């Protein structure tokens, strides 16, 4: 039996009391497996779990959480006790089952959707395991895989198995992106700049930890969302890039030691403009230490800013304040992008359960081209900043 032979046995759903939410996916819901949770208040997977467990994605029933690190070698290390406390609480309240391996899952009772939110380096292996575990849909967090070749192989693997793959590029469905694009269409000769900020401390220690934890680099990590927008909406591809120009006054690149002592070279902030062979022009700015909010601007043909839209906007700031009070030690960017994370998961789960088109969500095909662009831009921009 499943519970008897697996790492899930000690947290079996049978030992949990029934909650109002119910203990398993019902008809019309996707049976969701979160693969890679991370530490409470720190890991993006954890926040995905919180949103689903709280019932904010009605088509998603989070029935299983796979967390091999905190339920294995990291159980007694930093974050381990906090994870166990949260896992025990979640099992008791919601009946969600925790475990260490996709291979231990029973057959799905409803259409199964995996949300892979672990380390990028692990994604190709986890992806294969999710297909073997009879997932009909997989949501991949950015950038999907460490390299273009690996992501392209994953795309082929999914197509051969008949598995749908959607990307967690939440900014593709963001309100501020939609409103900016709509406004830009009304301005002759308009130019759009997408600005992304994180709230790391501007210290060698903080940035060094960031560089090591996100070793794939800023353009494959933080700014990959903006690159996905360029690929999705501005005809950007490696073959269609005519030129890319770094803003040297804004941009900064550093070589810093991470917690392990190993040195990493990356951008702590970067701004660049891409011109395409088909006549489009768009800019991106990203700053690891720029704050919590992202925004986009539109300038007219004379270079005068005529529009700026923030994420969160005034309407969403009340939600952000409520979430900050509820989770005071969580990463700030969770809250500014909160409604968009919900939208991505709900549309993907509904697609899994009913086949309804996941409107606006990036496909793995978009992700492959986005990663190609990131791999092209990184050395090009680094050379310009030397």
Coordinates of C-alpha atoms in Angstrom, one line a residue:
X1 CA 0.0 0.0 0.0
X2 CA 1.1 3.6 -0.7
X3 CA 1.2 4.8 2.9
X4 CA 2.9 1.7 4.1
X5 CA 5.8 1.8 1.6
X6 CA 6.5 5.5 1.2
X7 CA 8.0 8.5 3.0
X8 CA 4.5 9.9 3.3
X9 CA 3.4 7.3 5.8
X10 CA 4.2 9.4 8.9
X11 CA 2.1 12.3 7.6
X12 CA -0.7 10.2 6.0
X13 CA -3.9 12.0 5.3
X14 CA -5.7 9.3 7.3
X15 CA -4.3 10.7 10.5
X16 CA -5.6 14.2 9.8
X17 CA -9.1 15.4 10.8
X18 CA -11.5 16.3 8.1
X19 CA -11.6 20.1 7.4
X20 CA -14.2 22.2 5.7
X21 CA -12.0 22.3 2.7
X22 CA -12.1 18.5 2.2
X23 CA -9.2 16.2 1.9
X24 CA -8.9 15.5 -1.8
X25 CA -9.6 16.9 -5.3
X26 CA -13.3 16.7 -6.3
X27 CA -14.8 16.5 -9.7
X28 CA -14.0 19.7 -11.5
X29 CA -10.7 20.3 -9.6
X30 CA -7.1 19.4 -10.4
X31 CA -5.2 17.2 -8.0
X32 CA -2.2 19.4 -7.4
X33 CA 1.3 18.2 -6.4
X34 CA 3.7 20.9 -5.3
X35 CA 7.2 19.8 -6.0
X36 CA 9.8 21.8 -4.1
X37 CA 8.2 23.8 -1.3
X38 CA 11.2 25.6 0.4
X39 CA 11.2 27.2 3.8
X40 CA 8.2 28.9 5.3
X41 CA 8.2 32.7 4.6
X42 CA 11.2 32.3 2.2
X43 CA 10.4 29.7 -0.5
X44 CA 8.2 30.6 -3.5
X45 CA 6.8 27.1 -3.3
X46 CA 5.7 27.7 0.2
X47 CA 3.7 30.8 -0.9
X48 CA 2.1 28.9 -3.7
X49 CA 1.1 26.3 -1.1
X50 CA -0.4 28.9 1.2
X51 CA -2.6 30.4 -1.6
X52 CA -3.9 27.0 -2.6
X53 CA -4.5 25.7 0.9
X54 CA -6.4 28.9 1.7
X55 CA -8.8 28.1 -1.1
X56 CA -7.9 31.1 -3.3
X57 CA -7.5 28.9 -6.4
X58 CA -10.8 27.1 -6.4
X59 CA -9.9 24.7 -9.3
X60 CA -6.8 23.6 -7.4
X61 CA -6.8 21.0 -4.6
X62 CA -3.3 20.9 -3.1
X63 CA -3.2 17.2 -2.1
X64 CA 0.5 16.5 -2.1
X65 CA 3.7 18.4 -1.3
X66 CA 7.1 16.9 -2.3
X67 CA 9.9 18.4 -0.2
X68 CA 13.0 16.1 -0.2
X69 CA 15.3 18.6 1.5
X70 CA 13.4 19.6 4.6
X71 CA 12.0 16.1 5.0
X72 CA 15.4 14.6 4.4
X73 CA 19.0 15.9 4.8
X74 CA 17.9 19.4 5.8
X75 CA 15.4 18.5 8.5
X76 CA 17.7 19.4 11.3
X77 CA 19.4 22.3 9.6
X78 CA 18.4 26.0 9.1
X79 CA 14.7 26.2 8.4
X80 CA 14.1 22.5 9.0
X81 CA 12.3 22.7 12.4
X82 CA 10.1 25.6 11.0
X83 CA 9.2 23.6 8.0
X84 CA 8.2 20.6 10.1
X85 CA 6.0 22.8 12.3
X86 CA 4.3 24.2 9.3
X87 CA 3.9 20.8 7.6
X88 CA 2.3 19.3 10.8
X89 CA -0.1 22.3 11.0
X90 CA -1.0 22.0 7.3
X91 CA -1.6 18.2 7.6
X92 CA -3.8 18.6 10.6
X93 CA -5.8 21.5 9.1
X94 CA -6.1 20.6 5.5
X95 CA -5.2 16.9 5.1
X96 CA -2.4 17.7 2.7
X97 CA 0.1 14.8 2.4
X98 CA 3.9 15.6 2.6
X99 CA 6.6 13.4 1.2
X100 CA 10.0 13.2 -0.5
X101 CA 9.5 11.5 -3.9
X102 CA 7.1 11.7 -6.8
X103 CA 7.7 7.9 -7.2
X104 CA 5.7 7.3 -4.0
X105 CA 2.5 8.9 -5.2
X106 CA -0.6 6.7 -5.8
X107 CA -2.5 7.0 -9.1
X108 CA -4.4 10.2 -9.5
X109 CA -8.2 10.2 -8.8
X110 CA -8.7 13.5 -10.6
X111 CA -6.5 15.0 -13.3
X112 CA -3.1 15.7 -11.8
X113 CA -1.2 18.9 -12.1
X114 CA 2.4 19.3 -10.8
X115 CA 3.8 22.7 -9.9
X116 CA 7.6 22.4 -9.9
X117 CA 9.1 25.1 -7.7
X118 CA 12.4 23.7 -6.7
X119 CA 16.0 24.5 -7.8
X120 CA 16.4 25.1 -11.5
X121 CA 19.2 22.6 -11.7
X122 CA 16.8 19.8 -10.5
X123 CA 14.0 20.7 -12.9
X124 CA 14.8 18.3 -15.8
X125 CA 14.9 15.3 -13.4
X126 CA 11.8 16.4 -11.5
X127 CA 10.0 17.0 -14.8
X128 CA 10.6 13.4 -16.0
X129 CA 9.4 12.1 -12.6
X130 CA 6.2 14.2 -12.8
X131 CA 5.4 12.7 -16.3
X132 CA 6.0 9.2 -14.9
X133 CA 3.6 10.0 -12.0
X134 CA 0.8 10.5 -14.5
X135 CA 0.6 14.3 -14.3
X136 CA -1.5 15.6 -17.2
X137 CA -0.3 19.2 -16.8
X138 CA 3.0 20.6 -15.4
X139 CA 3.5 24.2 -14.2
X140 CA 7.2 25.1 -14.4
X141 CA 8.6 28.0 -12.5
X142 CA 11.1 30.3 -14.3
X143 CA 13.3 29.7 -16.1
X144 CA 12.3 26.1 -16.5
X145 CA 15.8 24.5 -16.9
X146 CA 19.4 25.6 -16.6
X147 CA 20.0 25.6 -20.3
X148 CA 18.1 25.9 -23.6
X149 CA 19.1 22.4 -24.6
X150 CA 17.6 20.9 -21.5
X151 CA 14.4 22.9 -21.7
X152 CA 14.0 21.9 -25.4
X153 CA 14.4 18.3 -24.4
X154 CA 11.8 18.7 -21.8
X155 CA 9.4 20.2 -24.3
X156 CA 9.9 17.2 -26.6
X157 CA 9.5 14.8 -23.7
X158 CA 6.2 16.4 -22.7
X159 CA 4.8 16.4 -26.3
X160 CA 5.7 12.7 -26.7
X161 CA 3.8 12.0 -23.5
X162 CA 0.8 14.2 -24.2
X163 CA 1.5 16.4 -21.2
X164 CA 0.6 20.1 -21.2
X165 CA 3.3 22.4 -19.9
X166 CA 2.6 26.0 -18.7
X167 CA 5.0 28.5 -17.3
X168 CA 4.8 30.5 -14.1
X169 CA 5.6 33.7 -15.9
X170 CA 3.0 35.6 -13.8
X171 CA 3.8 39.0 -15.3
X172 CA 2.2 37.8 -18.6
X173 CA -1.1 38.1 -16.8
X174 CA -0.3 41.2 -14.7
X175 CA -2.7 44.2 -14.7
X176 CA 0.2 46.7 -15.0
X177 CA 1.5 45.0 -18.1
X178 CA -1.9 44.9 -19.8
X179 CA -2.7 48.5 -19.0
X180 CA 0.8 49.7 -20.2
X181 CA 0.5 47.8 -23.5
X182 CA -3.0 49.2 -24.1
X183 CA -1.9 52.8 -23.3
X184 CA 1.2 52.5 -25.5
X185 CA -0.9 51.5 -28.5
X186 CA -2.6 55.0 -28.3
X187 CA 0.7 56.9 -28.4
X188 CA 2.4 57.4 -31.8
X189 CA 6.1 56.5 -31.5
X190 CA 5.7 55.2 -28.0
X191 CA 8.5 53.4 -26.1
X192 CA 7.8 51.0 -23.2
X193 CA 10.2 50.3 -20.3
X194 CA 9.5 47.4 -17.9
X195 CA 11.1 47.9 -14.5
X196 CA 11.5 45.1 -12.0
X197 CA 12.7 45.5 -8.4
X198 CA 13.7 43.2 -5.5
X199 CA 14.4 44.3 -2.0
X200 CA 17.7 42.7 -1.1
X201 CA 20.0 44.7 1.1
X202 CA 22.7 46.5 -0.9
X203 CA 25.6 44.8 0.9
X204 CA 28.2 42.3 -0.3
X205 CA 26.8 39.7 2.1
X206 CA 23.2 40.0 1.0
X207 CA 24.0 40.2 -2.7
X208 CA 26.5 37.4 -2.4
X209 CA 23.9 35.1 -0.9
X210 CA 21.5 36.2 -3.7
X211 CA 24.1 35.5 -6.4
X212 CA 24.8 32.0 -5.1
X213 CA 21.2 31.0 -4.5
X214 CA 20.3 32.2 -8.0
X215 CA 23.4 31.0 -9.7
X216 CA 21.8 30.9 -13.1
X217 CA 22.2 34.7 -13.1
X218 CA 19.8 37.6 -13.1
X219 CA 18.7 37.4 -16.7
X220 CA 17.7 33.7 -16.2
X221 CA 16.2 34.5 -12.8
X222 CA 14.8 37.8 -11.7
X223 CA 14.6 39.5 -15.1
X224 CA 13.4 36.4 -17.0
X225 CA 9.8 37.5 -16.4
X226 CA 10.5 40.7 -18.4
X227 CA 12.3 38.7 -21.1
X228 CA 9.2 36.5 -21.4
X229 CA 7.1 39.7 -22.0
X230 CA 9.5 40.7 -24.7
X231 CA 9.2 37.3 -26.4
X232 CA 5.4 37.1 -25.9
X233 CA 4.5 40.6 -27.0
X234 CA 7.4 42.4 -28.8
X235 CA 8.6 39.9 -31.4
X236 CA 11.9 39.4 -29.5
X237 CA 13.9 36.3 -30.5
X238 CA 17.6 35.7 -30.8
X239 CA 17.3 35.8 -34.6
X240 CA 15.2 39.0 -34.6
X241 CA 17.4 41.1 -32.3
X242 CA 19.1 43.8 -34.3
X243 CA 20.9 45.4 -31.4
X244 CA 21.0 45.4 -27.6
X245 CA 22.5 48.4 -25.7
X246 CA 23.2 48.5 -22.0
X247 CA 22.6 51.7 -20.0
X248 CA 26.0 51.9 -18.4
X249 CA 25.1 54.7 -16.1
X250 CA 22.3 52.6 -14.5
X251 CA 23.8 49.2 -14.7
X252 CA 26.2 47.5 -12.3
X253 CA 28.0 44.1 -12.3
X254 CA 29.8 42.6 -9.3
X255 CA 31.9 39.6 -8.4
X256 CA 31.0 38.5 -4.8
X257 CA 31.5 35.5 -2.6
X258 CA 28.5 33.5 -1.6
X259 CA 27.9 31.8 1.8
X260 CA 30.0 28.8 0.5
X261 CA 33.0 31.1 -0.2
X262 CA 32.8 30.6 -3.9
X263 CA 32.7 33.7 -6.0
X264 CA 29.9 34.6 -8.4
X265 CA 29.7 37.3 -11.1
X266 CA 26.3 38.8 -11.9
X267 CA 24.4 42.0 -12.4
X268 CA 23.0 43.6 -9.2
X269 CA 21.2 46.0 -11.6
X270 CA 20.9 46.1 -15.3
X271 CA 19.1 48.3 -17.9
X272 CA 19.1 47.7 -21.6
X273 CA 17.2 48.5 -24.8
X274 CA 16.5 46.0 -27.5
X275 CA 15.8 46.9 -31.1
X276 CA 14.3 44.2 -33.4
X277 CA 14.8 43.7 -37.1
X278 CA 11.0 44.1 -37.5
X279 CA 11.2 47.6 -36.1
X280 CA 10.2 47.3 -32.5
X281 CA 12.0 48.8 -29.6
X282 CA 11.6 48.1 -25.8
X283 CA 13.6 48.5 -22.6
X284 CA 14.0 46.5 -19.4
X285 CA 15.5 47.6 -16.1
X286 CA 16.0 45.3 -13.1
X287 CA 17.5 46.2 -9.7
X288 CA 18.1 43.6 -7.0
X289 CA 18.1 46.4 -4.3
X290 CA 15.4 48.7 -5.9
X291 CA 12.5 48.0 -3.5
X292 CA 9.4 45.9 -3.6
X293 CA 7.4 47.4 -6.5
X294 CA 7.6 46.9 -10.2
X295 CA 6.2 49.2 -12.8
X296 CA 6.2 50.1 -16.5
X297 CA 6.5 53.4 -18.3
X298 CA 5.5 54.7 -21.7
X299 CA 7.4 57.6 -23.3
X300 CA 6.3 59.5 -26.4
X301 CA 8.2 60.1 -29.6
X302 CA 10.1 63.0 -27.9
X303 CA 11.2 60.8 -25.0
X304 CA 8.8 62.4 -22.5
X305 CA 7.2 60.0 -20.0
X306 CA 3.4 60.1 -20.5
X307 CA 2.3 57.0 -18.5
X308 CA 3.4 55.0 -15.5
X309 CA 1.6 52.1 -13.9
X310 CA 2.7 50.4 -10.8
X311 CA 2.4 46.9 -9.4
X312 CA 0.8 46.9 -6.9
X313 CA -1.6 49.7 -7.9
X314 CA -3.7 51.6 -5.3
X315 CA -6.4 49.0 -5.6
X316 CA -4.0 46.2 -4.7
X317 CA -2.1 47.9 -1.9
X318 CA -4.8 47.2 0.7
X319 CA -4.3 43.5 -0.1
X320 CA -0.5 43.8 0.2
X321 CA -0.9 45.5 3.7
X322 CA -3.2 42.8 4.9
X323 CA -0.8 40.0 3.7
X324 CA 2.2 41.8 5.3
X325 CA 0.3 41.8 8.6
X326 CA -0.6 38.2 8.2
X327 CA 2.9 37.0 7.2
X328 CA 5.2 39.7 8.6
X329 CA 8.5 37.8 8.0
X330 CA 7.7 36.6 4.4
X331 CA 9.5 37.9 1.3
X332 CA 7.9 41.2 0.3
X333 CA 7.6 40.4 -3.4
X334 CA 5.2 37.6 -2.6
X335 CA 2.6 40.2 -1.8
X336 CA 3.0 42.6 -4.6
X337 CA 2.6 39.8 -7.1
X338 CA 0.0 37.9 -5.0
X339 CA -3.1 38.2 -7.3
X340 CA -1.0 37.2 -10.4
X341 CA 0.3 34.1 -8.7
X342 CA -3.3 33.2 -8.0
X343 CA -4.4 33.8 -11.6
X344 CA -1.6 31.6 -13.0
X345 CA -2.4 28.6 -10.7
X346 CA -6.2 28.9 -11.1
X347 CA -6.0 29.0 -14.9
X348 CA -3.6 26.2 -15.1
X349 CA -5.6 24.1 -12.6
X350 CA -8.8 24.8 -14.5
X351 CA -7.1 23.8 -17.8
X352 CA -6.0 20.5 -16.1
X353 CA -9.5 19.8 -14.7
X354 CA -11.7 20.9 -17.6
X355 CA -9.6 21.6 -20.6
X356 CA -10.5 25.2 -20.7
X357 CA -7.8 27.3 -22.3
X358 CA -5.3 28.9 -19.9
X359 CA -5.6 32.4 -21.3
X360 CA -2.5 34.5 -21.2
X361 CA -0.2 31.8 -19.7
X362 CA 3.2 31.3 -21.4
X363 CA 3.8 27.9 -22.9
X364 CA 7.0 25.9 -22.8
X365 CA 7.7 27.0 -26.3
X366 CA 7.7 30.7 -25.2
X367 CA 10.0 29.6 -22.3
X368 CA 12.5 28.0 -24.6
X369 CA 12.8 31.2 -26.7
X370 CA 13.0 33.3 -23.5
X371 CA 15.8 31.2 -22.2
X372 CA 17.6 31.5 -25.6
X373 CA 17.3 35.3 -25.3
X374 CA 18.7 35.2 -21.7
X375 CA 21.6 33.1 -22.8
X376 CA 22.3 35.5 -25.7
X377 CA 22.0 38.7 -23.7
X378 CA 24.0 37.7 -20.6
X379 CA 27.5 37.6 -22.2
X380 CA 26.6 40.5 -24.6
X381 CA 25.7 42.8 -21.7
X382 CA 28.5 41.7 -19.5
X383 CA 31.0 42.5 -22.3
X384 CA 29.4 46.0 -22.6
X385 CA 29.9 46.7 -18.8
X386 CA 33.5 45.5 -18.6

